[in-house]
Tab-separated table of C-alpha atoms and ligand atoms in Angstrom:
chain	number	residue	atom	x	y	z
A	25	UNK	CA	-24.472	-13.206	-22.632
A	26	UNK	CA	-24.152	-14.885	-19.349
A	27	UNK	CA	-23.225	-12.752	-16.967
A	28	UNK	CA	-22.656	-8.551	-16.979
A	29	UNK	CA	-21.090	-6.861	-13.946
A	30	UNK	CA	-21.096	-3.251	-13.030
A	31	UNK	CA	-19.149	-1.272	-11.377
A	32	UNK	CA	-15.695	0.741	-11.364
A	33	UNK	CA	-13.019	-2.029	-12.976
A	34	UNK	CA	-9.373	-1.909	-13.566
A	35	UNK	CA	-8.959	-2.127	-17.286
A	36	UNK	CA	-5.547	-1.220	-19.215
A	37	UNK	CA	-4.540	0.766	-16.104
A	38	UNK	CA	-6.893	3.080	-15.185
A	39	UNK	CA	-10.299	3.025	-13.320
A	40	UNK	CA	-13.788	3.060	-15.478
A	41	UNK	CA	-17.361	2.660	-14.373
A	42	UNK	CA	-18.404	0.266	-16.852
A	43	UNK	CA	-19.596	-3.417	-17.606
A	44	UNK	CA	-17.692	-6.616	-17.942
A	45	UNK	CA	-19.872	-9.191	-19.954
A	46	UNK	CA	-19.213	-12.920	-19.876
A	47	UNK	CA	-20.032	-15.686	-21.911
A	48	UNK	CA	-18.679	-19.404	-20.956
A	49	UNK	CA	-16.693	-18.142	-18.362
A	50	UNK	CA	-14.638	-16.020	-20.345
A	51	UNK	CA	-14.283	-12.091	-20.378
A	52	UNK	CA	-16.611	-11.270	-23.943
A	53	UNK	CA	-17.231	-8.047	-23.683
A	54	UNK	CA	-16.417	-4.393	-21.406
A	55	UNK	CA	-18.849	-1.368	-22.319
A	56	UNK	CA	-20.595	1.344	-20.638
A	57	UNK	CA	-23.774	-0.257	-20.547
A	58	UNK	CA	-24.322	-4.456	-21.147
A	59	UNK	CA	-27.143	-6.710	-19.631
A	60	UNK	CA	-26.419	-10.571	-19.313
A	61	UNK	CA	-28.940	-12.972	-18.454
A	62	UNK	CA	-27.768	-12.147	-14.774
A	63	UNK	CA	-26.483	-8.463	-14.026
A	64	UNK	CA	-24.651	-7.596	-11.038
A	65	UNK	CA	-24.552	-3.895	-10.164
A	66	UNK	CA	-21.362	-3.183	-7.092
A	67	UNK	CA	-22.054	0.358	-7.918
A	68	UNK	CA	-18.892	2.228	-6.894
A	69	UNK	CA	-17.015	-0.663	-5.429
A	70	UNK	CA	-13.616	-1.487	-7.099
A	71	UNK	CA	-13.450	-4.530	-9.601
A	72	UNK	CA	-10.127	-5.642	-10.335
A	73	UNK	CA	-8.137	-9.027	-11.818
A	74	UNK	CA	-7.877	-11.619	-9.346
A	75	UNK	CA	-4.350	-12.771	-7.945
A	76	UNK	CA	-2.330	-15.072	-8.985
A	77	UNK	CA	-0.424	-16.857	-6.645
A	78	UNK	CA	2.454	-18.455	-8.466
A	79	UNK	CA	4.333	-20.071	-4.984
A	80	UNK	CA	2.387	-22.112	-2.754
A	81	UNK	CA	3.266	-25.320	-0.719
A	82	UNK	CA	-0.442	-26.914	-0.386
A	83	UNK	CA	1.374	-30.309	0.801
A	84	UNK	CA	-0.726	-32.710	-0.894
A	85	UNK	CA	-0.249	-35.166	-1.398
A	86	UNK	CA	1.503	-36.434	1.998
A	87	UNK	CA	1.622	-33.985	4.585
A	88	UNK	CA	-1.820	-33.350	4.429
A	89	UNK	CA	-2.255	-32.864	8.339
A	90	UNK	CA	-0.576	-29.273	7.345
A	91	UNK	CA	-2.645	-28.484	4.163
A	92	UNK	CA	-4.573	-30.501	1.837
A	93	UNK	CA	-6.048	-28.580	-1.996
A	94	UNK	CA	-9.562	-28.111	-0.441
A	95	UNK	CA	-8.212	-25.997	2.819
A	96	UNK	CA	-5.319	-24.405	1.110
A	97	UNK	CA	-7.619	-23.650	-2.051
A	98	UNK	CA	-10.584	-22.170	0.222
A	99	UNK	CA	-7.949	-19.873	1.646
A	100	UNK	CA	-6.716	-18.443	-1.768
A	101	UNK	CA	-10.522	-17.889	-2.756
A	102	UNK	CA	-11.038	-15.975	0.287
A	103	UNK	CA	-7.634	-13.606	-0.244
A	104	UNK	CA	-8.826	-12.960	-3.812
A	105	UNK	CA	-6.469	-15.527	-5.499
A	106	UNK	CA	-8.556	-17.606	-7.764
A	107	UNK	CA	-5.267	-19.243	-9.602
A	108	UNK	CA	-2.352	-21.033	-7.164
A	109	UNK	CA	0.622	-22.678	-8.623
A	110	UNK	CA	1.797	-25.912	-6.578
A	111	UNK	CA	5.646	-26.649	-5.904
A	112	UNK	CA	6.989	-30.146	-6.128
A	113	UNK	CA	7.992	-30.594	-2.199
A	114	UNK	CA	5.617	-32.815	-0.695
A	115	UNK	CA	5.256	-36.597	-0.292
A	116	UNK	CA	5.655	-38.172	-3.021
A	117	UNK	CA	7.473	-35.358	-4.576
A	118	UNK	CA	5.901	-34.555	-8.009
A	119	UNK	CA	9.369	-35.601	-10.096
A	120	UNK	CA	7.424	-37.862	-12.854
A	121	UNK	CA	4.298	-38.274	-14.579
A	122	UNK	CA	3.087	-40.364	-12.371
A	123	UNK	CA	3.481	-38.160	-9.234
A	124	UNK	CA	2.472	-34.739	-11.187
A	125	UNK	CA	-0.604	-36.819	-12.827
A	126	UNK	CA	-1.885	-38.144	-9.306
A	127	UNK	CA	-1.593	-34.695	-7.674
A	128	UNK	CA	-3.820	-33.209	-10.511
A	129	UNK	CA	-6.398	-35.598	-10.308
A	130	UNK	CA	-6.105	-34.870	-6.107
A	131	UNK	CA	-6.469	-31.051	-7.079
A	132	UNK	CA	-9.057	-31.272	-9.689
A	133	UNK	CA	-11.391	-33.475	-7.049
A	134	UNK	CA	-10.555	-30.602	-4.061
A	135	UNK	CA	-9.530	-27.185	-5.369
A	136	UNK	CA	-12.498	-24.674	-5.374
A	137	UNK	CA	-9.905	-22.107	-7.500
A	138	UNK	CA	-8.106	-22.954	-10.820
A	139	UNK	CA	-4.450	-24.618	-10.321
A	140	UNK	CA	-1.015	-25.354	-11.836
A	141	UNK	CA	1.867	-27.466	-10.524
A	142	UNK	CA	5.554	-27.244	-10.971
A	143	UNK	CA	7.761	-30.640	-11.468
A	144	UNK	CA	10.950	-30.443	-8.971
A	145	UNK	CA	13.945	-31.121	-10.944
A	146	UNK	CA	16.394	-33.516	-9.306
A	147	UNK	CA	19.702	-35.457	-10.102
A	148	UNK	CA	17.850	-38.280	-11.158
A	149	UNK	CA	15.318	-36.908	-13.911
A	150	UNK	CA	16.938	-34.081	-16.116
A	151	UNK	CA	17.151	-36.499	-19.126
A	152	UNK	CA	13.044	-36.799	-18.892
A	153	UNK	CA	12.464	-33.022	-19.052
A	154	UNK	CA	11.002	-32.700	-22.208
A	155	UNK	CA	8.359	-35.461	-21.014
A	156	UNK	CA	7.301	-34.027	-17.676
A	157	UNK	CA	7.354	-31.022	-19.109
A	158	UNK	CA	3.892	-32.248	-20.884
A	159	UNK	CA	2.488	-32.451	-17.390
A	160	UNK	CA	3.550	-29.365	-15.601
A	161	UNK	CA	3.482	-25.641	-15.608
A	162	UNK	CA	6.834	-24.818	-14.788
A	163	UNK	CA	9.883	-26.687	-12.911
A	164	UNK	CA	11.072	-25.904	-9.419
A	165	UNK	CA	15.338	-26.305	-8.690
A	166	UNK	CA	16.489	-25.952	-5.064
A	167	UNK	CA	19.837	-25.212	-4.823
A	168	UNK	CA	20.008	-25.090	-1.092
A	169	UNK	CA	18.718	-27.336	1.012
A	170	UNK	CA	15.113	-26.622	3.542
A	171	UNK	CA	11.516	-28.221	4.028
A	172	UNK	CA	11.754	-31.490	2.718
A	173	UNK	CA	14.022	-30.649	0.036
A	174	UNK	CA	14.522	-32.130	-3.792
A	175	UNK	CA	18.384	-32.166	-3.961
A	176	UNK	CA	20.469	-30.786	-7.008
A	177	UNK	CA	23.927	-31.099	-7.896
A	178	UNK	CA	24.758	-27.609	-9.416
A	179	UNK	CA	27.255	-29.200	-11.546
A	180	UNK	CA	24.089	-30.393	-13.493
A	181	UNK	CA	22.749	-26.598	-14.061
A	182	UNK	CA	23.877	-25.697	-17.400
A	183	UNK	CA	22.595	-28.639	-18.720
A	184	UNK	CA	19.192	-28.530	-17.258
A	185	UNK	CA	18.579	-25.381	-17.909
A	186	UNK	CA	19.045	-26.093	-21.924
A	187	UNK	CA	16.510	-28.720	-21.592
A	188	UNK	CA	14.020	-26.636	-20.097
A	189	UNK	CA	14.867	-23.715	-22.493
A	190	UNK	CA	13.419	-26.184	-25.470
A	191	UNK	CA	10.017	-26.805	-23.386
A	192	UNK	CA	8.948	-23.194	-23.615
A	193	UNK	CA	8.144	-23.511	-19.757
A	194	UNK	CA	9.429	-21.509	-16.996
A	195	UNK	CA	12.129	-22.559	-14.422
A	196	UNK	CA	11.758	-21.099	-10.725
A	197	UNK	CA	14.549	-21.238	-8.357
A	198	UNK	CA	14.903	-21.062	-4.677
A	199	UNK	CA	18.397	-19.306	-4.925
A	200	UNK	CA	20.400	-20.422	-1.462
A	201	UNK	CA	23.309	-22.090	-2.377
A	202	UNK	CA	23.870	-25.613	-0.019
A	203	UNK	CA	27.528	-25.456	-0.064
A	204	UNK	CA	27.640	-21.903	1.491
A	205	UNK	CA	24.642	-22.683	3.594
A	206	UNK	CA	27.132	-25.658	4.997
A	207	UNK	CA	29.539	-23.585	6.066
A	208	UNK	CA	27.906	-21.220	8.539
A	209	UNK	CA	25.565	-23.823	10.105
A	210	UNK	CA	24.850	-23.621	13.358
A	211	UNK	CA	22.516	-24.461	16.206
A	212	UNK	CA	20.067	-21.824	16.415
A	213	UNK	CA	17.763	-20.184	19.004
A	214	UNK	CA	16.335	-17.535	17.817
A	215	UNK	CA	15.583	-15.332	14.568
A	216	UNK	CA	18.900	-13.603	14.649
A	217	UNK	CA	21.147	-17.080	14.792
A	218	UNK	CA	18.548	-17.968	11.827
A	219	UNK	CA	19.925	-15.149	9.318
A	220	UNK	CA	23.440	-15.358	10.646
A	221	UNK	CA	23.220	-19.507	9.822
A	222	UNK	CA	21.527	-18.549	6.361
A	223	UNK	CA	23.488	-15.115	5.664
A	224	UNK	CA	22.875	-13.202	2.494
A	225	UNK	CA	26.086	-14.468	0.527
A	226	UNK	CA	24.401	-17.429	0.086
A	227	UNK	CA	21.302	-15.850	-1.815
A	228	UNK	CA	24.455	-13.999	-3.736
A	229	UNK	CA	25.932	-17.247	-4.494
A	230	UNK	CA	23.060	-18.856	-5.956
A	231	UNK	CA	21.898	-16.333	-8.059
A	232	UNK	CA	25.352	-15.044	-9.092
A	233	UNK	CA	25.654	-18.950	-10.272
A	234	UNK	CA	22.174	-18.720	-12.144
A	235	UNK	CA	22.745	-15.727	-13.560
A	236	UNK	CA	26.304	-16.780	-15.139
A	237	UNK	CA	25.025	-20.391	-16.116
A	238	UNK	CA	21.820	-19.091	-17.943
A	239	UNK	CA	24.046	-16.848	-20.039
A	240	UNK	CA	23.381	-17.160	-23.729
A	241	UNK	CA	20.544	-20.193	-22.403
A	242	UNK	CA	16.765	-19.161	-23.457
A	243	UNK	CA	15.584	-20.253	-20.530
A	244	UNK	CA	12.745	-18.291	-18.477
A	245	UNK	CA	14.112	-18.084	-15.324
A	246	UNK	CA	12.471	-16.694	-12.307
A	247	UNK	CA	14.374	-16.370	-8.949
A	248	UNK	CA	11.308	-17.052	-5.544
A	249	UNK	CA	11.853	-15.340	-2.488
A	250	UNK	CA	14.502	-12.565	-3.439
A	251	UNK	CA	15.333	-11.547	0.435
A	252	UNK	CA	19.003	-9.440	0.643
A	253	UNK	CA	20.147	-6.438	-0.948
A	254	UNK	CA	23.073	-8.444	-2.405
A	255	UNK	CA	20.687	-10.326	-4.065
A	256	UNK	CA	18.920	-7.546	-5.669
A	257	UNK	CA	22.033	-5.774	-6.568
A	258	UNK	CA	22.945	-8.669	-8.995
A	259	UNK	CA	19.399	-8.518	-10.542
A	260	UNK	CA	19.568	-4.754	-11.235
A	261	UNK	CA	20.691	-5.578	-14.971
A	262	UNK	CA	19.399	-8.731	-15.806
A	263	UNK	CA	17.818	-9.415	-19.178
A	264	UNK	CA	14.318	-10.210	-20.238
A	265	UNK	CA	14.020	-13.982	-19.611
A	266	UNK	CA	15.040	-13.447	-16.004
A	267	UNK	CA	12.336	-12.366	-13.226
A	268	UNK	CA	11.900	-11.779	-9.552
A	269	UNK	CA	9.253	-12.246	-6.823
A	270	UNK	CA	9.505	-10.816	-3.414
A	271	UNK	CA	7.151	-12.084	-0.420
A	272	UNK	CA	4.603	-10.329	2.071
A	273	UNK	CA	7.107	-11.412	4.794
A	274	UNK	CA	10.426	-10.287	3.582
A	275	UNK	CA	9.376	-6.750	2.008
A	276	UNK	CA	7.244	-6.301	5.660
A	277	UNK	CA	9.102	-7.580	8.249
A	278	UNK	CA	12.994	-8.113	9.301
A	279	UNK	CA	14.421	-10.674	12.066
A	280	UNK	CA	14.296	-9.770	15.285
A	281	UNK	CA	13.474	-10.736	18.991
A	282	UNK	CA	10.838	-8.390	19.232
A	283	UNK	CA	8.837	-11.498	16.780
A	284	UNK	CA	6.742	-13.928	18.926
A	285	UNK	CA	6.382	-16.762	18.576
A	286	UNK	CA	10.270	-16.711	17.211
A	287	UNK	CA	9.272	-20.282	15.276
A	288	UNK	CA	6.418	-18.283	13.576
A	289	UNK	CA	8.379	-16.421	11.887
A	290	UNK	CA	11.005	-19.111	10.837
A	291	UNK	CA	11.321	-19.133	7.000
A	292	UNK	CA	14.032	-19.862	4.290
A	293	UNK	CA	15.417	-17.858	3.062
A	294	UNK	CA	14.914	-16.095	6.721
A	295	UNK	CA	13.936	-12.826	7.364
A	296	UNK	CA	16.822	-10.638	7.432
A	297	UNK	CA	17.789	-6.552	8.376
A	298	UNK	CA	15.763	-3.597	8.475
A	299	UNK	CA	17.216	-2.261	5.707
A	300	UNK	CA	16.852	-5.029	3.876
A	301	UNK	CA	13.043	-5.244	4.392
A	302	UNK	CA	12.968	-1.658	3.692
A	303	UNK	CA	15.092	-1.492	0.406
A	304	UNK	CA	12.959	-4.760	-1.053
A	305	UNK	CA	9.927	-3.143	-0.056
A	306	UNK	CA	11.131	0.605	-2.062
A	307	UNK	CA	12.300	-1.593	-4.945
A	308	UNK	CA	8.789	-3.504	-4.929
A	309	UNK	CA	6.908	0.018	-5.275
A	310	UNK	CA	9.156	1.354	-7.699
A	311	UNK	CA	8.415	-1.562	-9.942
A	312	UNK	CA	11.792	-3.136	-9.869
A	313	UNK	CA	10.404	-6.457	-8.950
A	314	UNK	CA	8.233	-8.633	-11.254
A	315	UNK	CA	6.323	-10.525	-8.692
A	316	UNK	CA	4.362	-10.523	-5.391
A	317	UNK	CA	4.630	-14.155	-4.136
A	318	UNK	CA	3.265	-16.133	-0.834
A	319	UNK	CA	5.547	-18.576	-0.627
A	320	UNK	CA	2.524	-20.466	1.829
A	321	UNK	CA	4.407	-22.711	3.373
A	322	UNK	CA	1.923	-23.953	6.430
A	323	UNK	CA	3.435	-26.055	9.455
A	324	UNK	CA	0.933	-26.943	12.377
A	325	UNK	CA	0.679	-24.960	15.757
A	326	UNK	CA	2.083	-28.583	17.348
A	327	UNK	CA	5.595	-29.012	14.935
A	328	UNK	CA	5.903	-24.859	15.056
A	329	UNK	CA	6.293	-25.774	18.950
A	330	UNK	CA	8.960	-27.457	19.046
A	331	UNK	CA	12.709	-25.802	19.958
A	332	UNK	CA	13.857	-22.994	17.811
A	333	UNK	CA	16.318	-25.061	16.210
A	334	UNK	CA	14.468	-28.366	15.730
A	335	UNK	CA	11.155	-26.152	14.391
A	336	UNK	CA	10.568	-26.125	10.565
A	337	UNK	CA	10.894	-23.403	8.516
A	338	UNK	CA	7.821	-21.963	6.367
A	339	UNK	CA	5.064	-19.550	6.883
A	340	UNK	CA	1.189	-19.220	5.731
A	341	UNK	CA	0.518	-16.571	3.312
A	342	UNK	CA	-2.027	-17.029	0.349
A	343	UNK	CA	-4.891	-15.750	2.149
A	344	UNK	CA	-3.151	-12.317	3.316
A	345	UNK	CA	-1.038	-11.544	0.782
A	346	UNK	CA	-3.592	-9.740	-1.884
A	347	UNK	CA	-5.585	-8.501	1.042
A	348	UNK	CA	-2.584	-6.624	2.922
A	349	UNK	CA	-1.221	-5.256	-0.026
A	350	UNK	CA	-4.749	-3.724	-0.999
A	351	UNK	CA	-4.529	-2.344	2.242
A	352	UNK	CA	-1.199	-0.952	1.798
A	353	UNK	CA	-2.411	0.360	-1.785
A	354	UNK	CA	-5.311	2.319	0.444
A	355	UNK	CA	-2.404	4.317	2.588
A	356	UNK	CA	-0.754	4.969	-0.889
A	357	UNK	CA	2.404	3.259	-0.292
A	358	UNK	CA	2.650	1.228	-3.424
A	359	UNK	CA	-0.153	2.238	-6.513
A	360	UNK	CA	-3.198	0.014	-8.018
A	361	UNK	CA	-0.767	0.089	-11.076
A	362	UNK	CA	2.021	-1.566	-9.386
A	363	UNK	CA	0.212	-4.252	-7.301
A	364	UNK	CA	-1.745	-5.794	-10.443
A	365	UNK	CA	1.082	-6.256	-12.227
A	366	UNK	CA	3.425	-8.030	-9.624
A	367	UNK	CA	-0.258	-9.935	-8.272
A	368	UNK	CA	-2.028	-10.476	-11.724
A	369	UNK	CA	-0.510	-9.433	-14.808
A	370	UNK	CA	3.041	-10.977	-14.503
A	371	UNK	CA	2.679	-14.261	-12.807
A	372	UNK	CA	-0.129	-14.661	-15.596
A	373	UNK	CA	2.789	-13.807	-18.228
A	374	UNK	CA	5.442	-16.209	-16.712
A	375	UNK	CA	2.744	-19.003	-16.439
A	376	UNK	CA	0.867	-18.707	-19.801
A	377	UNK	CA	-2.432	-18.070	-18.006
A	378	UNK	CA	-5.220	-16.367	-19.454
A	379	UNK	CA	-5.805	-14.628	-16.634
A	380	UNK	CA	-4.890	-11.795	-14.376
A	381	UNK	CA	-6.324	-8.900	-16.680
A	382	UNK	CA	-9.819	-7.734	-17.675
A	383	UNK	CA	-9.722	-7.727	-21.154
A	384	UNK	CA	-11.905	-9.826	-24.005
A	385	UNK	CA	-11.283	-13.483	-24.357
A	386	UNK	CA	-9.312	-13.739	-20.734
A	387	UNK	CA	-11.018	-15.598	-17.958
A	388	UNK	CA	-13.465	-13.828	-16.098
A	389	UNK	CA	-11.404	-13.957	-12.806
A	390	UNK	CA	-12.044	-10.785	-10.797
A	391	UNK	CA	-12.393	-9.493	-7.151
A	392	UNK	CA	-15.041	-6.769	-6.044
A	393	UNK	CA	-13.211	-4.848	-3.065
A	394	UNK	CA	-15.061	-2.165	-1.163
A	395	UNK	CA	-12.467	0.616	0.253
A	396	UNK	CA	-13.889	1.172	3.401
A	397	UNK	CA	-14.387	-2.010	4.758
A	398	UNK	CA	-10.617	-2.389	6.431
A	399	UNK	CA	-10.296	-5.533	9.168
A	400	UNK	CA	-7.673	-6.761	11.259
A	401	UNK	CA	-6.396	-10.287	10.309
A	402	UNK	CA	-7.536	-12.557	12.317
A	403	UNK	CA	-5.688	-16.132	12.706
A	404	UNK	CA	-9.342	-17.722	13.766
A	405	UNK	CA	-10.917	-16.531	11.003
A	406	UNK	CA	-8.203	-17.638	7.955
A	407	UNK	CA	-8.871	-20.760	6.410
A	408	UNK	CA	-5.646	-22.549	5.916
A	409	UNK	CA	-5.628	-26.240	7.832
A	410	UNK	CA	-2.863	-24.654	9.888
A	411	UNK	CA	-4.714	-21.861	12.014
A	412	UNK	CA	-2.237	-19.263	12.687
A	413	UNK	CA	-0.548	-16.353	11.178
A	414	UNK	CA	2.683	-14.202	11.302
A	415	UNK	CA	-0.151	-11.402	9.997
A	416	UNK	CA	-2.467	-11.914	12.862
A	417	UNK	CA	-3.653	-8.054	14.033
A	418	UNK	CA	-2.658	-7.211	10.568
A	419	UNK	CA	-4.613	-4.647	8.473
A	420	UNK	CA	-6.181	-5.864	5.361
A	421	UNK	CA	-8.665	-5.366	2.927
A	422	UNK	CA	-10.411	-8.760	2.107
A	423	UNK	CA	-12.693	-8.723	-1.013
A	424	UNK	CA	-16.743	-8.430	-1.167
A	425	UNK	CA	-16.813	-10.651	-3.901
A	426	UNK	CA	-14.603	-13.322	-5.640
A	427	UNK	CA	-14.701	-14.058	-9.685
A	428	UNK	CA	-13.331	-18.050	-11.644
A	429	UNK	CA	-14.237	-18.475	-14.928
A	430	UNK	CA	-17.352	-15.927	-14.068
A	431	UNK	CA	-18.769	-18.193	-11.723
A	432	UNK	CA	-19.091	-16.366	-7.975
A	433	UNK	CA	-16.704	-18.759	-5.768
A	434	UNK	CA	-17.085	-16.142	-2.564
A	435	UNK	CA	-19.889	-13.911	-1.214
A	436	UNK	CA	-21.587	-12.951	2.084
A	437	UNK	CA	-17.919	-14.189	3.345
A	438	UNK	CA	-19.302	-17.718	2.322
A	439	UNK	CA	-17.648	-20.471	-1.150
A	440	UNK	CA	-20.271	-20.456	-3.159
A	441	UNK	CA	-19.073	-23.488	-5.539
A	442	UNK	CA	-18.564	-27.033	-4.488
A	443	UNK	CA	-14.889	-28.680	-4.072
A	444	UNK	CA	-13.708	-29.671	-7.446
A	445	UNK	CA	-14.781	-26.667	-8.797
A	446	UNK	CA	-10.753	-25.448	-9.544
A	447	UNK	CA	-9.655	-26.340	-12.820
A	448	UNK	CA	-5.870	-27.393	-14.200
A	449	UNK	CA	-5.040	-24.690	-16.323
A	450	UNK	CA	-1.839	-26.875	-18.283
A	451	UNK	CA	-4.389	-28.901	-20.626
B	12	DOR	O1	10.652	-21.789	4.695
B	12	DOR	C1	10.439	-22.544	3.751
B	12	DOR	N1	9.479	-23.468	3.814
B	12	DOR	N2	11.198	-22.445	2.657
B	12	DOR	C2	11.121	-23.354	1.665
B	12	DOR	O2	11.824	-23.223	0.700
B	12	DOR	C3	10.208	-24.512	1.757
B	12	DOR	C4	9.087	-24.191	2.644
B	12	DOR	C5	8.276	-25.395	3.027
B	12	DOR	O3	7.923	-26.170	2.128
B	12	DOR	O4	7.961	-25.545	4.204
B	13	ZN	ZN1	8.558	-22.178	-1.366
């Protein structure tokens, strides 16, 4: 055996002092006592899966002034997320072999964590699904319009969504519909004019649409951002092959002027009312929602800047997210139970990774978090290319020690691996 670790792990829900053995990077064996070639005792500090971060923008290739897979990949090893799944938004966007092929060769040179990327479904390449589909993890569909956008024509839906119900992979939508979003356009200068020029009907729309054109379709269909209580309403009864993900941002924080910089905190779909916030962030606890999701969607200090109106939208989050919510877990308002399965367990289920549980034959991708060492964010010390936060001042819990394929990618708040060290999980 490689590798044993001690300490008190997360396995099948509860908390046990034991030892996780691994052999080839992969989870062999958890008993009371094991001793690998190397054994690592935490003693009573907390091991559990490492997250999963199944939305991230890491804008590479293309806008890699923002983000590029080494910067955006250091960050996710630093929050605890050793797996980050790519969307199809950045320049060239990943719509063909070609593109998806040349941004996992960029990733597999860069990433220090393991990776997936999504193929962006547009008008022009629904009749090559099934081909793509040999090259990505999942497929991304905008149906409203924001950062450098892949357009849709929703009349093409139905269709699409039978061709991806045949390649077994999942289909992720960000669920603003573009005619409704036309219609209460307007020139905005703060937060508020944000939400009332993106109002909740619009999330409605879209997912009402999704909802009725994936009827009797197989398709696995997971809706990104979920932000208004109309939204959620409509998802109370879905069915099985439909799922939902919820960010840090819209579960923590609603629009207001009391938000500075306003351009900060610019996002689509924008952050909307207090109760809003508050009712995603009861339903999240409850374990109505299937997924906690970053949505890191970095802009520079310079373009966040600009005018209100002219700024883009899109917010930094893979670093913060598993670290607040441990946090929150710590003040007991949501339960170990419920942030491993929106963080780990599910993404791992919607994307086919063998990850995001500590059980025999999965990777050995784990965190070691010590409960009493609490911080306060701090923008300077994040590592995303973009150097800011919406969480600066933040509390968090940021963890000891980070886990990939049993290797030991973070310690002493230092990477421990070499770029390149991330691996695609799709082949
Ligand atoms: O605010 C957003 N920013 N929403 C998106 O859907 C895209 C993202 C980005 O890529 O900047
Ligand atoms: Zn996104």
């Amino acid at each position: 055996m490689d590798l044993s670790v001690e300490g008190k792990a997360y396995i099948n829900g509860s908390f046990e002092q034991c030892c996780i053995g691994v052999e080839n990077g992969k989870i062999s064996s958890i008993k009371k006592v094991l001793k690998g070639d190397v054994h690592l005792n935490f003693g009573y500090k907390l091991i559990l899966p490492a997250g999963i971060d199944l939305h991230v923008h890491f804008r590479d290739p293309g806008m890699i002034n923002k983000e590029d897979f080494a910067t955006g990949s250091m960050a996710a090893a630093f929050g605890g997320i050793t797996c980050f799944f790519d969307m199809p938004n950045t320049i060239p966007q990943t719509t063909d072999i070609n593109s998806l092929s040349d941004k996992i060769m960029t990733a597999s040179k860069k990433s220090f964590v393991d990776f997936g990327v999504y193929a962006g479904i547009t008008d022009n390449n629904i009749n090559n699904i099934e081909t793509i589909a040999k090259k990505c993890n999942g497929f991304k569909i905008y149906l409203g319009s924001t950062t450098n956008t892949l357009m849709f024509n929703k009349q093409n839906l139905k269709e699409t969504l039978i061709k991806i119900s045949s390649t077994n992979k999942p289909v992720l939508f960000h669920a603003e519909d573009d005619a409704c979003l036309n219609k209460y356009k307007t020139i905005e200068k703060n937060l508020v004019d944000h939400l009332n020029s993106r109002p909740a009907i619009c999330e409605e729309t879209a997912i009402k649409n999704i909802l009725e054109t994936s009827k009797g379709v197989n398709a696995k269909v997971h809706i990104c951002h979920l932000s208004s209580c109309e939204g959620l309403e409509l998802l109370k009864n879905r069915s099985k092959n439909i799922t939902c993900g919820v960010t840090p941002h819209h579960c923590l924080i609603s629009a207001g002027r009391n938000l500075n910089p306003q351009t900060h905190f610019k996002v689509n779909p924008p952050l909307r009312t207090i109760f809003d916030k508050e009712t995603l962030f009861n339903v999240l606890r409850n374990g109505f929602i299937d997924v906690l999701e970053s949505d890191h969607a970095p802009h520079t200090l310079d373009e966040k800047d600009a005018e209100f109106n002219d700024a883009p939208s899109g917010i930094p989050g893979v670093e913060t997210i598993y670290p607040m919510f441990l946090y929150l877990v710590k003040q007991e308002k949501l339960s170990f139970q419920c942030l491993v399965s929106l963080l780990c367990e599910k993404p791992a289920e919607i994307l086919n990774a063998h990850k995001g549980k500590i059980k025999v034959g999965n990777d050995a991708d784990f965190i070691v978090v010590d409960l009493k060492k609490e911080c306060k964010i701090s923008s300077e010390k994040l590592h995303s290319k973009c150097g800011w936060s919406p969480f600066n001042g933040w509390p968090a819990l940021f963890p000891d020690a980070v886990f990939v394929r049993g290797e030991k990618v973070i310690e002493n708040n230092e990477i421990q691996v070499s770029q390149g060290f991330g691996k695609f999980i799709g082949e």
